[in-house]
XYZ file of C-alpha atoms in Angstrom:
661
model
C -0.689 29.228 -8.783
C -4.184 30.479 -7.890
C -4.730 33.452 -5.619
C -7.399 33.612 -2.974
C -10.719 34.770 -4.055
C -11.760 38.384 -3.108
C -15.258 37.424 -2.570
C -15.627 36.492 1.264
C -17.043 33.091 1.686
C -19.799 32.499 4.029
C -19.041 31.415 7.533
C -20.605 28.201 8.694
C -22.718 28.239 11.684
C -20.225 26.507 13.967
C -17.118 27.974 12.475
C -14.072 29.021 14.397
C -13.129 31.461 11.737
C -14.262 34.639 13.532
C -11.764 33.654 16.242
C -8.972 32.108 13.987
C -8.823 35.075 11.335
C -7.308 37.759 13.771
C -4.560 35.222 14.452
C -3.223 34.515 11.033
C -1.302 37.796 10.395
C 0.982 36.658 13.222
C 1.985 33.402 11.826
C 4.320 32.155 8.830
C 2.133 31.180 5.500
C -1.051 32.173 6.843
C -2.860 31.084 3.539
C -2.323 27.546 4.296
C -5.103 27.898 6.934
C -7.559 29.785 4.730
C -9.172 26.956 2.477
C -11.339 27.578 -0.562
C -9.184 25.958 -2.839
C -10.466 24.902 -6.461
C -11.828 21.490 -5.797
C -12.639 22.064 -2.223
C -16.303 21.099 -0.936
C -18.213 22.715 1.713
C -21.537 21.137 2.368
C -24.501 21.866 4.619
C -23.583 20.505 8.028
C -27.403 19.937 9.129
C -28.014 18.053 5.898
C -25.487 15.483 6.740
C -25.958 12.389 8.651
C -22.384 11.337 8.750
C -19.469 13.797 9.135
C -15.882 13.006 8.635
C -12.715 15.099 9.223
C -9.834 13.856 7.351
C -6.287 14.493 8.281
C -2.739 13.979 6.765
C -0.574 14.646 9.837
C 1.726 16.948 8.271
C 1.797 20.622 7.250
C -0.665 21.874 4.523
C 2.299 21.807 1.855
C 2.781 18.022 2.471
C -0.630 17.050 3.279
C -2.833 18.715 0.504
C -1.241 16.699 -2.441
C -1.538 13.435 -0.605
C -3.491 11.151 -3.039
C -5.103 9.107 -0.463
C -6.708 11.863 1.377
C -7.820 13.665 -1.833
C -9.468 10.264 -3.111
C -11.303 9.724 0.385
C -12.419 13.250 0.380
C -14.225 13.003 -3.062
C -15.480 9.531 -2.370
C -17.113 10.714 0.836
C -18.628 14.008 -0.550
C -20.248 12.236 -3.307
C -22.508 10.661 -0.900
C -25.691 12.878 -0.465
C -25.870 12.421 3.296
C -22.207 12.596 4.137
C -19.796 15.344 4.367
C -15.987 15.381 4.697
C -13.702 18.001 5.345
C -9.760 18.339 5.658
C -7.430 19.359 8.639
C -3.664 19.509 8.614
C -0.973 19.793 11.147
C -0.624 23.424 12.318
C 2.899 24.817 12.648
C 4.071 25.574 16.295
C 3.495 29.351 15.767
C 0.025 28.886 15.243
C -0.430 26.077 17.724
C 0.726 28.580 20.585
C -1.757 31.169 19.506
C -4.518 28.496 19.326
C -3.934 27.311 22.754
C -3.779 31.020 24.154
C -7.006 32.080 22.585
C -8.934 28.977 22.818
C -9.216 28.081 19.160
C -9.560 24.322 18.575
C -8.209 22.120 15.805
C -10.092 23.045 12.898
C -10.895 21.960 9.151
C -9.651 24.186 6.388
C -12.872 23.731 4.354
C -15.540 25.495 6.581
C -13.205 25.964 9.760
C -15.406 23.685 11.960
C -13.920 22.185 15.280
C -12.921 18.714 14.537
C -14.394 17.605 17.773
C -17.763 18.180 16.143
C -17.427 15.488 13.726
C -18.486 11.911 14.015
C -15.389 10.393 12.563
C -11.512 11.697 12.596
C -9.786 9.882 9.830
C -5.933 10.219 9.981
C -3.903 8.833 7.140
C -0.291 8.011 7.902
C 2.506 7.453 5.302
C 5.203 7.550 8.024
C 5.487 6.866 11.592
C 7.224 10.081 12.378
C 3.805 11.945 12.014
C 2.675 10.246 15.435
C 3.467 13.161 17.627
C 1.447 15.660 15.171
C -1.536 13.218 15.745
C -1.308 13.930 19.450
C -1.236 17.756 18.981
C -4.306 17.526 16.759
C -6.072 15.427 19.121
C -5.247 17.617 22.133
C -6.040 20.908 20.193
C -9.386 19.468 19.077
C -10.227 18.997 22.834
C -10.530 15.186 22.493
C -9.142 13.139 25.348
C -5.650 11.777 24.261
C -6.377 8.306 25.363
C -9.104 6.410 23.605
C -10.215 4.802 26.820
C -11.327 8.259 28.203
C -13.410 9.112 25.224
C -17.286 9.599 25.456
C -20.177 9.328 22.844
C -19.548 13.026 22.250
C -16.145 12.462 20.907
C -15.355 11.489 17.244
C -14.149 7.881 16.441
C -10.461 8.301 15.579
C -9.675 5.969 12.833
C -5.956 5.225 11.433
C -5.211 4.469 7.869
C -2.281 4.370 5.521
C 0.590 2.177 5.292
C 1.772 2.732 8.995
C -1.608 1.378 9.923
C -0.476 -2.059 9.521
C 1.110 -1.818 12.738
C -0.920 0.576 14.722
C 0.202 -0.814 18.190
C 2.462 2.045 19.003
C -0.636 4.492 18.777
C -3.094 1.934 20.056
C -3.769 3.900 23.171
C -4.570 7.110 21.067
C -6.724 5.635 18.292
C -10.051 4.104 18.353
C -9.673 1.937 15.146
C -7.392 1.248 12.188
C -8.215 0.214 8.693
C -5.593 -1.848 6.859
C -5.360 -1.675 3.118
C -7.356 0.245 0.517
C -9.832 2.979 1.806
C -12.325 3.595 -1.041
C -14.666 0.804 -0.064
C -13.725 0.801 3.675
C -14.812 4.388 4.278
C -18.318 3.672 2.627
C -18.690 0.713 4.816
C -17.641 2.574 7.995
C -20.006 5.367 6.954
C -22.903 2.939 6.540
C -22.349 1.545 9.921
C -22.370 4.910 11.515
C -25.370 5.932 9.410
C -27.285 2.998 10.775
C -26.157 3.299 14.338
C -27.156 6.926 14.593
C -30.570 6.209 12.900
C -31.293 3.693 15.568
C -30.704 6.030 18.139
C -27.019 5.363 19.105
C -27.783 1.961 20.864
C -25.041 0.883 23.169
C -23.159 4.009 22.704
C -19.588 4.382 21.624
C -18.733 0.719 22.577
C -21.552 -0.593 20.301
C -20.397 1.368 17.438
C -16.830 0.191 17.847
C -18.118 -3.268 18.095
C -20.022 -3.020 14.882
C -16.757 -1.896 13.228
C -14.893 -4.695 14.612
C -17.320 -7.234 13.510
C -16.525 -6.390 9.871
C -13.265 -8.210 10.352
C -11.649 -5.402 8.448
C -11.503 -2.622 11.178
C -8.994 -3.212 13.998
C -10.324 -1.815 17.412
C -7.303 -2.136 19.782
C -9.575 -1.863 22.916
C -11.170 -5.327 22.068
C -7.497 -7.069 22.139
C -5.225 -7.713 24.902
C -1.440 -8.168 24.963
C 0.318 -10.537 27.200
C 4.158 -10.368 27.506
C 6.912 -12.952 28.415
C 9.256 -12.271 31.237
C 12.097 -11.357 28.714
C 9.711 -8.643 27.257
C 8.743 -10.349 24.059
C 4.980 -10.727 23.481
C 3.455 -13.866 24.628
C 0.117 -13.389 22.717
C -2.464 -11.007 21.417
C -5.819 -12.199 21.930
C -9.521 -10.658 21.792
C -11.056 -9.818 25.190
C -14.504 -10.575 24.058
C -15.979 -13.419 22.287
C -17.624 -11.295 19.248
C -14.513 -9.949 17.664
C -12.113 -11.637 15.190
C -8.828 -13.202 16.207
C -7.311 -11.738 13.049
C -8.236 -8.447 11.014
C -7.904 -8.545 7.361
C -6.846 -5.865 4.906
C -9.096 -4.371 2.385
C -8.349 -4.800 -1.297
C -9.994 -2.662 -3.961
C -9.930 -4.730 -7.151
C -11.402 -2.756 -9.924
C -9.683 0.360 -10.006
C -11.301 1.544 -13.282
C -14.564 1.645 -11.071
C -12.905 4.194 -8.851
C -11.361 6.870 -11.092
C -10.492 9.479 -8.436
C -9.481 12.161 -8.047
C -11.810 13.524 -10.625
C -11.556 17.152 -9.097
C -8.057 17.407 -7.701
C -7.459 20.009 -5.171
C -5.499 22.980 -6.566
C -3.551 24.595 -3.684
C -3.528 28.275 -2.817
C -0.199 28.024 -0.987
C 2.936 26.396 -2.479
C 3.024 22.704 -2.049
C 5.448 19.791 -2.573
C 3.707 18.611 -5.667
C 1.519 20.793 -8.127
C 0.341 18.212 -10.678
C -2.476 16.173 -11.691
C -1.597 12.623 -10.418
C -3.232 9.572 -11.649
C -2.526 6.292 -10.048
C -1.953 3.846 -13.048
C -1.754 0.719 -11.008
C -1.674 -0.542 -7.457
C 0.544 -2.945 -5.830
C 3.919 -4.492 -6.842
C 5.412 -8.010 -6.903
C 8.977 -7.004 -7.633
C 9.650 -8.340 -4.406
C 12.303 -5.896 -2.903
C 12.642 -7.205 0.544
C 12.847 -3.872 2.360
C 9.613 -2.376 0.550
C 6.618 -2.484 2.717
C 4.430 -0.704 0.229
C 5.263 -3.279 -2.430
C 4.596 -6.100 0.080
C 1.234 -4.785 1.751
C -0.479 -3.607 -1.603
C -0.399 -6.810 -3.333
C -1.650 -8.057 -5.781
C -0.952 -5.820 -8.653
C -3.992 -4.415 -10.193
C -3.711 -2.116 -13.370
C -6.041 0.827 -14.449
C -6.790 0.402 -18.005
C -5.240 2.750 -20.659
C -8.604 4.107 -21.525
C -9.496 5.014 -17.948
C -6.132 6.614 -17.473
C -6.720 8.913 -20.547
C -10.194 9.902 -19.499
C -8.888 10.693 -15.853
C -6.053 12.893 -17.088
C -8.498 14.686 -19.773
C -10.984 15.360 -16.940
C -8.238 16.342 -14.360
C -6.419 18.721 -16.511
C -9.508 20.413 -17.634
C -10.731 20.900 -14.034
C -7.491 21.855 -12.449
C -5.503 23.635 -14.993
C -2.148 21.757 -13.982
C 0.618 21.490 -16.428
C 2.194 18.398 -15.189
C 0.811 14.793 -15.289
C 2.261 12.332 -12.870
C 1.876 8.712 -13.687
C 2.115 7.230 -10.174
C 2.488 3.861 -8.850
C 5.280 1.760 -7.129
C 7.000 0.933 -10.410
C 5.126 3.010 -13.127
C 7.436 1.935 -15.982
C 6.091 -1.759 -15.256
C 2.565 -1.069 -16.452
C 1.882 -3.572 -19.245
C 0.878 -0.625 -21.610
C 3.222 2.243 -20.252
C 4.584 2.727 -23.869
C 1.259 3.150 -25.459
C 0.125 5.243 -22.518
C 2.977 7.708 -22.684
C 2.805 7.868 -26.386
C -0.842 8.509 -26.466
C -0.728 11.228 -23.878
C 2.196 12.881 -25.574
C 0.307 12.821 -28.836
C -2.982 14.058 -27.143
C -1.175 17.037 -25.517
C 1.195 17.854 -28.391
C 1.882 21.457 -28.700
C 0.646 22.188 -25.249
C 2.817 22.713 -22.154
C 1.548 19.576 -20.458
C 4.361 17.410 -19.405
C 4.492 13.854 -18.432
C 6.571 12.521 -15.309
C 6.955 9.237 -13.727
C 8.076 8.952 -10.074
C 11.137 6.811 -8.942
C 11.661 4.676 -12.004
C 13.099 1.058 -12.180
C 16.488 1.184 -13.954
C 15.486 -1.903 -16.035
C 12.071 -0.657 -17.052
C 13.222 2.691 -18.702
C 14.051 2.557 -22.209
C 14.620 4.931 -25.218
C 11.095 4.941 -26.458
C 9.846 6.031 -22.931
C 12.504 8.617 -22.561
C 11.435 10.236 -25.798
C 7.792 10.274 -24.992
C 8.294 11.810 -21.547
C 10.564 14.512 -23.215
C 8.465 15.061 -26.337
C 6.822 18.366 -25.328
C 10.219 19.702 -24.445
C 9.736 19.766 -20.661
C 11.910 17.363 -18.844
C 10.800 16.747 -15.341
C 13.288 15.181 -12.995
C 14.233 11.784 -13.289
C 14.884 9.596 -10.344
C 16.421 6.000 -10.376
C 16.526 3.778 -7.273
C 19.156 1.009 -7.450
C 18.959 1.006 -3.502
C 22.188 -0.915 -2.973
C 25.684 0.118 -4.088
C 27.022 -3.348 -4.817
C 25.951 -6.280 -6.908
C 26.029 -8.304 -3.756
C 23.847 -6.234 -1.512
C 21.266 -5.819 -4.503
C 20.916 -9.403 -4.242
C 20.294 -9.333 -0.618
C 17.433 -6.938 -0.914
C 16.154 -8.464 -4.223
C 16.834 -5.357 -6.318
C 17.619 -7.158 -9.563
C 19.600 -4.281 -11.407
C 23.343 -4.686 -12.635
C 25.676 -1.739 -12.980
C 25.810 -2.104 -16.651
C 21.878 -1.789 -16.615
C 22.114 1.422 -14.642
C 24.802 3.015 -16.763
C 22.960 2.004 -20.004
C 19.709 3.651 -18.572
C 21.263 6.927 -17.496
C 23.188 7.252 -20.781
C 19.734 6.847 -22.239
C 18.206 9.792 -20.262
C 21.349 11.964 -21.040
C 21.204 11.400 -24.751
C 17.560 12.306 -24.722
C 18.095 15.681 -23.254
C 18.264 15.201 -19.600
C 21.246 16.764 -17.793
C 20.424 15.836 -14.283
C 19.260 12.422 -12.715
C 19.021 11.532 -9.167
C 20.135 8.079 -7.825
C 18.565 6.780 -4.585
C 20.251 4.302 -2.357
C 19.975 3.065 1.235
C 22.562 2.655 3.874
C 22.379 0.327 6.799
C 20.840 -2.754 4.988
C 21.106 -6.264 6.440
C 24.677 -7.734 5.828
C 25.961 -4.436 4.484
C 29.557 -3.570 4.860
C 31.755 -0.508 4.154
C 32.682 -1.898 0.913
C 29.068 -2.248 -0.499
C 28.373 1.428 0.323
C 31.708 2.656 -1.240
C 30.606 1.052 -4.449
C 28.064 3.813 -4.678
C 30.865 6.215 -5.374
C 32.319 4.109 -8.117
C 28.871 3.918 -9.794
C 28.184 7.661 -9.556
C 31.605 8.151 -11.205
C 30.947 5.857 -13.958
C 27.640 7.635 -14.669
C 29.282 10.774 -15.008
C 31.887 9.357 -17.347
C 29.509 7.662 -19.406
C 27.110 10.653 -19.634
C 30.070 12.900 -20.654
C 31.279 10.332 -23.454
C 27.705 9.864 -24.813
C 26.716 13.437 -25.071
C 30.048 15.130 -25.745
C 29.268 17.578 -22.892
C 30.581 18.348 -19.434
C 27.281 19.741 -18.487
C 26.057 16.332 -16.795
C 25.202 16.090 -13.358
C 23.789 13.324 -11.001
C 22.607 13.574 -7.500
C 23.248 10.609 -5.041
C 20.627 10.441 -2.193
C 20.866 8.309 0.590
C 18.120 7.030 3.017
C 18.542 5.153 6.055
C 17.165 1.495 6.200
C 14.364 0.869 8.384
C 12.752 -2.641 8.818
C 9.003 -2.751 8.368
C 6.322 -4.944 9.322
C 4.994 -7.269 6.817
C 8.370 -7.720 4.974
C 10.929 -10.362 4.852
C 13.450 -7.752 6.843
C 10.825 -7.416 9.733
C 13.131 -9.727 11.520
C 16.299 -7.857 10.758
C 18.503 -5.779 13.179
C 19.055 -2.088 12.376
C 22.596 -0.671 12.299
C 23.453 1.902 14.900
C 23.349 5.501 13.874
C 27.147 6.008 14.255
C 27.613 2.937 11.879
C 25.540 4.478 9.292
C 27.112 8.035 9.770
C 30.597 6.493 9.569
C 29.783 4.948 6.016
C 28.329 7.912 4.820
C 31.422 10.067 5.737
C 33.533 7.396 3.987
C 31.436 7.659 0.772
C 31.374 11.267 0.653
C 35.082 11.143 0.809
C 35.111 8.692 -2.086
C 32.809 10.591 -4.174
C 35.134 13.712 -3.928
C 38.397 11.833 -4.226
C 38.293 12.633 -8.010
C 37.535 16.321 -8.178
C 36.736 16.445 -11.823
C 33.959 13.838 -11.283
C 33.011 14.749 -7.770
C 32.019 18.404 -8.562
C 29.394 16.905 -10.845
C 27.899 14.787 -8.255
C 25.474 16.078 -5.609
C 25.406 14.208 -2.311
C 22.080 14.283 -0.142
C 21.760 11.905 2.821
C 19.707 11.313 5.919
C 21.832 10.583 9.088
C 21.207 7.432 11.075
C 19.445 9.062 13.869
C 15.969 9.788 12.552
C 15.934 6.242 10.858
C 16.491 4.569 14.315
C 13.554 6.443 15.853
C 11.445 5.518 12.747
C 12.603 1.846 13.376
C 11.354 2.033 17.050
C 8.053 3.337 15.961
C 7.556 0.965 12.791
C 8.179 -2.194 14.740
C 7.070 -1.144 18.176
C 4.341 -2.463 20.355
C 1.956 -0.714 22.654
C 4.592 0.132 25.256
C 6.133 2.365 22.780
C 2.998 4.664 23.051
C 4.286 5.839 26.291
C 7.526 7.026 24.534
C 5.442 8.869 21.919
C 3.464 10.613 24.543
C 6.542 11.695 26.622
C 8.227 13.001 23.372
C 5.137 14.906 22.621
C 4.802 16.366 26.085
C 8.439 17.440 25.882
C 7.786 19.601 22.694
C 7.956 16.877 19.894
C 6.410 18.226 16.797
C 6.886 17.654 13.097
C 9.311 14.790 13.587
C 9.526 14.177 9.848
C 11.111 17.572 9.255
C 14.987 17.511 10.092
C 14.907 21.094 11.709
C 12.257 19.943 14.180
C 13.479 16.536 14.818
C 15.379 16.021 18.072
C 17.088 12.611 18.612
C 18.107 13.501 22.220
C 14.429 14.154 23.093
C 13.471 10.451 21.614
C 16.362 8.848 23.346
C 15.805 10.619 26.714
C 12.005 9.586 26.604
C 12.956 5.933 25.661
C 15.596 5.804 28.548
C 12.843 7.151 30.914
C 9.826 4.953 29.882
C 11.079 1.589 28.324
C 13.109 0.313 31.373
C 9.836 0.149 33.440
C 8.728 -2.528 30.864
C 12.046 -4.297 31.046
C 13.070 -3.307 27.640
C 15.132 -0.442 25.971
C 15.584 1.380 22.612
C 18.184 -1.143 21.367
C 15.863 -3.921 22.092
C 13.296 -2.607 19.645
C 15.864 -1.407 17.059
C 19.338 -3.280 16.838
C 18.073 -6.656 17.970
C 17.405 -9.317 15.411
C 14.170 -11.256 15.941
C 13.852 -15.060 16.049
C 11.671 -17.028 13.956
C 9.030 -17.953 16.350
C 8.928 -14.694 18.122
C 5.265 -13.168 18.268
C 5.475 -9.978 16.396
C 3.198 -6.859 17.510
C 1.516 -7.162 14.236
C 0.879 -10.863 13.658
C -2.660 -10.651 14.329
C -3.172 -8.236 11.574
C -3.282 -10.052 8.141
C -1.743 -8.420 5.162
C -2.385 -11.499 3.269
C 1.206 -12.550 3.321
C 2.077 -15.774 4.833
C 4.533 -15.428 7.650
C 6.418 -18.584 6.867
C 6.941 -17.293 3.217
C 8.328 -14.124 4.567
C 10.689 -15.932 6.864
C 11.932 -18.128 3.824
C 12.443 -15.113 1.750
C 14.370 -13.589 4.767
C 16.687 -16.606 4.692
C 16.888 -16.460 0.959
C 18.236 -12.881 1.393
C 20.967 -13.953 3.728
C 21.947 -16.619 1.200
C 21.968 -13.753 -1.562
C 19.215 -15.586 -3.435
C 17.077 -13.581 -5.913
C 13.273 -14.061 -6.237
C 11.415 -13.484 -9.360
C 8.461 -11.216 -10.072
C 5.419 -13.427 -10.172
C 3.666 -11.220 -12.803
C 5.877 -12.903 -15.329
C 6.625 -16.293 -13.632
C 4.575 -18.945 -11.790
C 3.142 -18.174 -8.454
C 5.821 -18.541 -5.759
C 3.133 -18.800 -3.011
C 3.590 -15.672 -0.761
C -0.011 -16.190 0.174
C -2.055 -12.967 -0.806
C -4.089 -14.147 -3.660
C -5.675 -17.111 -1.907
C -5.689 -15.422 1.400
C -7.507 -12.203 0.024
C -9.435 -14.117 -2.527
C -7.858 -11.922 -5.130
C -5.684 -12.214 -8.145
C -3.098 -10.313 -10.225
C -4.774 -8.077 -12.647
C -2.638 -6.940 -15.732
C -3.053 -6.186 -19.355
C -2.408 -5.591 -21.929
C -6.065 -4.684 -23.029
C -4.996 -4.146 -26.603
C -6.663 -0.785 -26.665
C -5.013 2.506 -27.526
C -5.367 5.679 -25.507
C -6.820 7.707 -28.518
C -9.458 8.512 -29.304
C -10.418 9.318 -25.816
C -13.938 8.522 -24.815
C -16.174 11.251 -23.510
C -15.635 12.141 -19.810
C -19.210 11.213 -18.767
C -18.464 7.742 -19.790
C -16.565 7.224 -16.594
C -18.193 4.561 -14.285
C -19.027 5.545 -10.818
C -18.525 3.244 -7.679
C -22.090 1.799 -6.566
C -21.868 3.776 -3.287
C -21.495 7.068 -5.084
C -24.437 6.944 -7.417
C -27.014 6.891 -4.441
């Protein structure tokens, strides 16, 4: 962990630091607002033509490690005429002081007011960050409603997975980018640069129109929504002739051309992840029907083993981190994962550098991989995600893993020195019964029995972690009804009793869960339309902040706001959450093209109800989900036949075209 520099940093001309600094001794974790991290960039304001403020709408400790924001921060700052700075959600204690002392939302890099920037980019991984967005907009002194903004206000651009249905925040954002951001931010920057060079013709409206004409930036103000008498959407149509009927996602194909982050941010304050993270591939075709990330990031694009090696070498040398995270939606599926792990383990043999994989597929973890991940003696946590407790429910969700697979995999981990594994499941899945959930207890008991038998030790633990199922847009489950919170909570109570029924086994099993209430609200926000924006605003006005944090989340506040707002539109909370959609219903995001064919998604939904499993198209013939032809892309996987070692010189890395200007 770094300590702050004792050398005072110069204060930028438009910095709020002189007003902010006296407030910091009065708040918790003041260091999170100081900036100056290794990897941070402060550029000359006046030398920049285009200026971005980038936000992950959560606390510093969650937002700083976010890979997407770090990548865009680097990509933009490599442009000589562009600067990018970061801002995060401030805790309520500082928010109160900022309002009292007139301090606006600021960046941590040079403490400049967010309102001074040309563009305010906000990356959403979860919809529960929407209230934090409103806090940041309001603190910045920017009008909450996009319709009220002038040429002096930044253009607010939403990105991240939640941007694939930005309709609930359509009133508050000016634009949304679907898909990969690397090339998108360069294109947006070029459009703003040209518009400013021309003297800002047509003002804000003309700039937004230029963005919309790219057909990959969605500008909600240029689209009208008509509703049927029963509350369903009749249609979403452009309200002017020169914008597209559908907006398409961006797909960055050659990941080797984008080896970011090269200079990862090293936090001053404690954060949720402190490691050098390299994305080894993007996209997933395993076809888990609940998984929005897997569906919307298709096709699979692998980074080459040599580029991964170069990125790790450069990232560790720059940052001093001791852990390397090999990230993707299913890292053990990389076609060269074995050679990659053995090469990295060999390269850093005798050091304190350890390797970790995020949540690992049960059927892709093997003895060789376990040995390489534990070779340097440091065993980071292992998480496996069977998702469903019973064989039947795993067929419904297309998670093709058997109980035998799981036991075999966990025993492999235990016999290679791990003593703790985490198993992740969901509750509230379509067609789920109490019996499906109770089988989680049987599985956990068998894991402990098998681990004790294989190691001859009773020092074996497993943690069962349960999340509530939330139907997401652009997935086969986008039509599904949600289970009510009391149903989920009842099943979790039964499950806890079943785990503890055998005391000898139960005491070796940890049990963590999210109750059903936050999931229901996330369901409202994930599948909501523009009418839900009034609920978000009401919750925010009533004090809603940090809704992704259990200690700040108030189910009652959301229910009361929904009960007050939604009946004026002829709908209610259940209408958005526990109601199953019909095949021909117009969904709020149908005009936003993820590349997936809606008919294919519907058929996969029907297949799930028939408990029919779909194969992974990486290894089988195409099953026509629509992505490759619609996006003019293709699956990119190895093997390349290359080995990681010897590593090529770091300066051999290729830069994207836009970064060499």
